[in-house]
CSV table of C-alpha atoms in Angstrom, one decimal:
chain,number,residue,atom,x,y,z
A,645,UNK,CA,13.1,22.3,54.5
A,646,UNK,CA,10.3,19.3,54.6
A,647,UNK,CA,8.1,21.7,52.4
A,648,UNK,CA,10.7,22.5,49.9
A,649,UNK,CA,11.7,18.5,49.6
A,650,UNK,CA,8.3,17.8,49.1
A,651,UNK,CA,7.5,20.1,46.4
A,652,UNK,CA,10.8,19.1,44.7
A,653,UNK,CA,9.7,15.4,45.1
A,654,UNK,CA,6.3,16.3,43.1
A,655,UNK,CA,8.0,18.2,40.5
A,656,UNK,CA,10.6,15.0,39.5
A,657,UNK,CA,7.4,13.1,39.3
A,658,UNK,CA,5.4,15.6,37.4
A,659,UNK,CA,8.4,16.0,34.9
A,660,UNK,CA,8.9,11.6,35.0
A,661,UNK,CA,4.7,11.6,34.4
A,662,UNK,CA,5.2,13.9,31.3
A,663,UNK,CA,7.9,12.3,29.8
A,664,UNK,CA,6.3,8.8,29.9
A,665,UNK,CA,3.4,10.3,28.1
A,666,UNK,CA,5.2,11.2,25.3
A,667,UNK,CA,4.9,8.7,22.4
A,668,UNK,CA,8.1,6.4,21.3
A,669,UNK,CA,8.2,8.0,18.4
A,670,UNK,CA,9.2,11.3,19.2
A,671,UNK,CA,11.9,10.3,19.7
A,672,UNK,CA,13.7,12.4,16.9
A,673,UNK,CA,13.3,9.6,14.6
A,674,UNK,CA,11.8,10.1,10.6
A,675,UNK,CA,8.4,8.2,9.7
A,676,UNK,CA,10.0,6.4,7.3
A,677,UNK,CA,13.7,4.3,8.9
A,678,UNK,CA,15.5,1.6,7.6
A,679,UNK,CA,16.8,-1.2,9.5
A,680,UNK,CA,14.8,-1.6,12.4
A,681,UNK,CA,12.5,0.8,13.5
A,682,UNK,CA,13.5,4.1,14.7
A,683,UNK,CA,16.6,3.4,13.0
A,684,UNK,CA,18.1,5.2,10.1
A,685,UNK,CA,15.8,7.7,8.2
A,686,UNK,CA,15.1,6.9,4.5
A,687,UNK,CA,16.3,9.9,2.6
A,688,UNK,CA,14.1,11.6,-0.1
A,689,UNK,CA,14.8,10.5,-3.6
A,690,UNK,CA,15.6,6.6,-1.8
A,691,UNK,CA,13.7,3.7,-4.1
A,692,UNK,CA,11.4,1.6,-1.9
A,693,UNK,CA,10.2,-1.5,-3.5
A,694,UNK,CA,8.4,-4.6,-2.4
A,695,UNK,CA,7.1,-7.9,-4.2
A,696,UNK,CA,3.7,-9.4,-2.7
A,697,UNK,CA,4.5,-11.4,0.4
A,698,UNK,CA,5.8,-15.2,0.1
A,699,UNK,CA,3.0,-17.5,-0.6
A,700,UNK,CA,0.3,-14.9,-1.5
A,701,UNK,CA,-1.7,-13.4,-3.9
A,702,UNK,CA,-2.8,-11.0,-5.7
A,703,UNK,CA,-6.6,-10.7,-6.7
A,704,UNK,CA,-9.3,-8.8,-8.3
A,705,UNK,CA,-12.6,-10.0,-8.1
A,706,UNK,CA,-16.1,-9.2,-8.6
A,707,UNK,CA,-17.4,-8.9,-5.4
A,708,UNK,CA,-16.0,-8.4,-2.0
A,709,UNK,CA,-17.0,-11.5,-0.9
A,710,UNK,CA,-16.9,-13.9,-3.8
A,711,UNK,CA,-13.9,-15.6,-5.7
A,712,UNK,CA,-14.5,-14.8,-9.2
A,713,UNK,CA,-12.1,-12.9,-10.9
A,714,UNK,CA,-8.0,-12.7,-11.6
A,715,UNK,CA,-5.4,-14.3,-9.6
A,716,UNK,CA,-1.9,-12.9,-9.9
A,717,UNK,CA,1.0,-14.9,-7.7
A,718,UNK,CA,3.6,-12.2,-8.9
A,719,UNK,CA,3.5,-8.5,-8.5
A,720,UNK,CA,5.5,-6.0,-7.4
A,721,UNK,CA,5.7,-1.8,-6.9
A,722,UNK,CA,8.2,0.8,-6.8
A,723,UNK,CA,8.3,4.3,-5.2
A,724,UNK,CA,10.6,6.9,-4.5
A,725,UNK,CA,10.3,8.9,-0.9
A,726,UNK,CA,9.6,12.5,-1.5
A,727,UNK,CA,9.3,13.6,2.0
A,728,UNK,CA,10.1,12.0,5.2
A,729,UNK,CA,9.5,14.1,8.3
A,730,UNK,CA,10.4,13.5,12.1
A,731,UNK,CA,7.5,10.9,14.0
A,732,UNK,CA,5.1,11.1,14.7
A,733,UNK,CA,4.1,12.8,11.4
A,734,UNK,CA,3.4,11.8,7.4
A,735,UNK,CA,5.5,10.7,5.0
A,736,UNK,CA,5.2,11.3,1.3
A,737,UNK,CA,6.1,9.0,-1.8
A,738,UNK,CA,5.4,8.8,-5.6
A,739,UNK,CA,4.6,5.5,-6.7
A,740,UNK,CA,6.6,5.3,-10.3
A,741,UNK,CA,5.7,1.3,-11.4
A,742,UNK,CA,3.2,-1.1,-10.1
A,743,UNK,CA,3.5,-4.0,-12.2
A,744,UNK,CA,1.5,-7.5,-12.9
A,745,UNK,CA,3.5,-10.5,-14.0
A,746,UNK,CA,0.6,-11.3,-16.8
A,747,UNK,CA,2.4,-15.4,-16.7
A,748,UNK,CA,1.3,-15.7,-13.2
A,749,UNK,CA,-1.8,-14.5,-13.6
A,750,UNK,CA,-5.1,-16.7,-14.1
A,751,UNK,CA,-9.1,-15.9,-14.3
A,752,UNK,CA,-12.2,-18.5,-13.5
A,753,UNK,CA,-14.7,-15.9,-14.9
A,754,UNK,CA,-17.0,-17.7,-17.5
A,755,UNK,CA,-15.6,-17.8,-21.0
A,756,UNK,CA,-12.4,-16.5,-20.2
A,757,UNK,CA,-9.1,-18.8,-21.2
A,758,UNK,CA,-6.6,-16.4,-19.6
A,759,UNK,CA,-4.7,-13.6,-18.8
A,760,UNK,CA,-2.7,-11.4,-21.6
A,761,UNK,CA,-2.0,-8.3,-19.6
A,762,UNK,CA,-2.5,-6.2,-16.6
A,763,UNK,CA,-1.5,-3.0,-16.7
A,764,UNK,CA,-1.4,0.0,-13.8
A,765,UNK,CA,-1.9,3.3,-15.7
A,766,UNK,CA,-1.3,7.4,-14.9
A,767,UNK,CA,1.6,6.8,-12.9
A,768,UNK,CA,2.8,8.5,-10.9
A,769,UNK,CA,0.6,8.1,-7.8
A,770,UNK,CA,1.1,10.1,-4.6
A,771,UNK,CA,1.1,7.8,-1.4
A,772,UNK,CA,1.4,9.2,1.7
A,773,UNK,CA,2.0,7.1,5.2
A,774,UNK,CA,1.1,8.4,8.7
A,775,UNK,CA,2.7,7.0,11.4
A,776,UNK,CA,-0.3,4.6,12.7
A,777,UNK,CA,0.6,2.5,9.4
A,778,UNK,CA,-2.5,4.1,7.1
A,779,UNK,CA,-1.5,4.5,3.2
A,780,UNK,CA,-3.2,6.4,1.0
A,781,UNK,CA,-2.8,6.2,-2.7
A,782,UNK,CA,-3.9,9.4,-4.7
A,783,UNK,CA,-3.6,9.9,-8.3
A,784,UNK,CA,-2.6,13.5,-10.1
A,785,UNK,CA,-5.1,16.2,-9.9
A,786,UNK,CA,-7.5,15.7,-12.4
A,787,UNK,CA,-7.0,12.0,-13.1
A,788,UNK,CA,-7.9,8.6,-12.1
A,789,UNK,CA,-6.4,5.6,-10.3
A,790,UNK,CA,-7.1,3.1,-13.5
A,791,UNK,CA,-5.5,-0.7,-14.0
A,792,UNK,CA,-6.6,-2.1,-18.1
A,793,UNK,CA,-6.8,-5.9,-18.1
A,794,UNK,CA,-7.0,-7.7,-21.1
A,795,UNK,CA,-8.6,-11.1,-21.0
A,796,UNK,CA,-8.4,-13.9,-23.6
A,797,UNK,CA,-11.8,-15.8,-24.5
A,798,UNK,CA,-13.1,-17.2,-27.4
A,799,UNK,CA,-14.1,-14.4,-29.7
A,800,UNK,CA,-10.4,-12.8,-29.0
A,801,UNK,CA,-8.7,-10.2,-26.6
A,802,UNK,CA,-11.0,-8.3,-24.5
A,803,UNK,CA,-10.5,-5.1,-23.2
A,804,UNK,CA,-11.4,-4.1,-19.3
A,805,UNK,CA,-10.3,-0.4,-17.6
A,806,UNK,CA,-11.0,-0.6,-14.0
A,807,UNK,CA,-11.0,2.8,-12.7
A,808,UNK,CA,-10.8,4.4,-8.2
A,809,UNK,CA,-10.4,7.7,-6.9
A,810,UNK,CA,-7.7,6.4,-4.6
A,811,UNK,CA,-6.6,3.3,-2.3
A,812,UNK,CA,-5.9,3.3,1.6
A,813,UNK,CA,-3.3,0.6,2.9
A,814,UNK,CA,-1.8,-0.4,5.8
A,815,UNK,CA,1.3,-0.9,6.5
A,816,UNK,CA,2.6,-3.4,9.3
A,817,UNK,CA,6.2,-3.3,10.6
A,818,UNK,CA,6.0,-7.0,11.6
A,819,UNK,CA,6.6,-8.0,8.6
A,820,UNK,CA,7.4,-5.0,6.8
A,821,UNK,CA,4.2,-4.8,4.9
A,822,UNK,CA,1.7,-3.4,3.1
A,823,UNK,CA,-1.5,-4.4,2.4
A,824,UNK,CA,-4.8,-3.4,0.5
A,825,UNK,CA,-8.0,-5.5,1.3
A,826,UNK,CA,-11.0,-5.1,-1.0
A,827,UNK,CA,-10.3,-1.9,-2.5
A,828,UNK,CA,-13.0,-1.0,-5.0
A,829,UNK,CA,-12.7,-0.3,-8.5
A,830,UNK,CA,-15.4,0.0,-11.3
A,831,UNK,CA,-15.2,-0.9,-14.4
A,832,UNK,CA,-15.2,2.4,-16.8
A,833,UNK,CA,-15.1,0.7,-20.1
A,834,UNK,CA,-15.0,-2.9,-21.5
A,835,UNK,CA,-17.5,-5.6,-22.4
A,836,UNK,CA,-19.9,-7.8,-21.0
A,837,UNK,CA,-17.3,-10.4,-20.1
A,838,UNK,CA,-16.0,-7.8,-17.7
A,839,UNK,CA,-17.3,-7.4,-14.3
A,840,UNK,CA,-18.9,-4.4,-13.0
A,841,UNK,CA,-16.7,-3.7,-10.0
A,842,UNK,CA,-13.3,-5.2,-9.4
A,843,UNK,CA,-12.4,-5.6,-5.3
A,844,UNK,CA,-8.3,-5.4,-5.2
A,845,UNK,CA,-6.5,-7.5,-2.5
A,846,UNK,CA,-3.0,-8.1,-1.9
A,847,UNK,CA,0.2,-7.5,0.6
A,848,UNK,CA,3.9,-6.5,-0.5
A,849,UNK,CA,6.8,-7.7,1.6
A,850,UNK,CA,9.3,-6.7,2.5
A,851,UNK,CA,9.2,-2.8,1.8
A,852,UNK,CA,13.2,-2.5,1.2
A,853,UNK,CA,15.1,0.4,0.7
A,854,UNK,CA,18.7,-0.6,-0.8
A,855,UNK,CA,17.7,-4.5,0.8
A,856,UNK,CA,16.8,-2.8,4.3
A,857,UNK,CA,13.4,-3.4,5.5
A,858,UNK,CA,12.0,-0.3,5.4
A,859,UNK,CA,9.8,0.4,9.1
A,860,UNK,CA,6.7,3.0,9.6
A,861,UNK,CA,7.5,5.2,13.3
């Protein structure tokens, strides 16, 4: 009888040990929830959208270490959730807009006066989101990430097409964030006035899906 007890005792504990080493987020809950996380799953076809984060910015800059560049203080993307399996796992999106409000926007490069455009070209994108947080931006097969900004100086508008084979993110469910630091583009076409490499910065918040902060499980 003491024998069997025991061996009954070790398997509770074996089966307590196993369950405790299964992650929170298998759970049965989707990647992508809405809410609170864990909670509701985001259906496919939902529109997720998100403005950059109270009191930042958005920038592009000539090096990753300088401050010369373009300044935006409004942006904002939209996608739509094309896939959204059970955590720990990947979900998919297609980014449809990614916009720049050009009246926000301001540049200290030398003999530039301002800002006339920025503009986020070959949409759709592909994102996908793992479940640590990472986002990955990909554009169609056989295309280009690309953003054409269009700078006022003194001899007129100038032309600059800023070009990257994709963009990783992370997202934070503190805050309900995204956020790309120093992603590198290079310039593919434009004149002198144009820098060589443009280093993209910025976080959206809140993701929302319907005005419910969308959270990564």
């Amino acid at each position: 009888m003491r024998t069997r007890s025991l061996l009954a005792l070790a398997g509770t504990v074996t089966a307590l040990t196993v369950a405790m080493a299964v992650p929170a987020s298998a759970d049965g809950s989707a990647v992508l929830t809405t809410g609170s996380a864990g909670g509701t799953a985001a259906a496919v076809g939902d529109t997720l959208t998100a403005p950059l984060a109270s009191g930042t910015t958005a920038t592009l800059y000539s090096s990753a270490t300088g401050t010369s560049g373009v300044t935006c203080t409004s942006s904002q993307f939209t996608a739509t959730v094309t896939g959204n399996p059970t955590a720990p796992g990947t979900a998919t999106e297609s980014v449809t807009g990614h916009s720049f409000d050009s009246s926000s926007c301001t540049s200290n490069v030398t003999g530039v006066l301002g800002v006339s455009s920025i503009t986020v070209d070959n949409l759709p994108y592909t994102a996908t989101v793992a479940s640590d947080g990472t986002l990955t931006v990909s554009p169609a097969t056989g295309s280009t990430i690309q953003t054409t900004v269009k700078l006022r100086t003194l001899l007129g508008t100038i032309t600059c097409v800023y070009q990257a084979p994709s963009l990783t993110g992370k997202a934070d469910n503190s805050d309900s964030s995204i956020a790309f630091t120093n992603q590198q583009f290079t310039k593919s076409s434009g004149s002198s006035l144009c820098f060589a490499n443009g280093y993209f910065t910025a976080r959206y918040a809140p993701v929302t899906d319907a005005g419910a902060r969308v959270y990564v499980n």
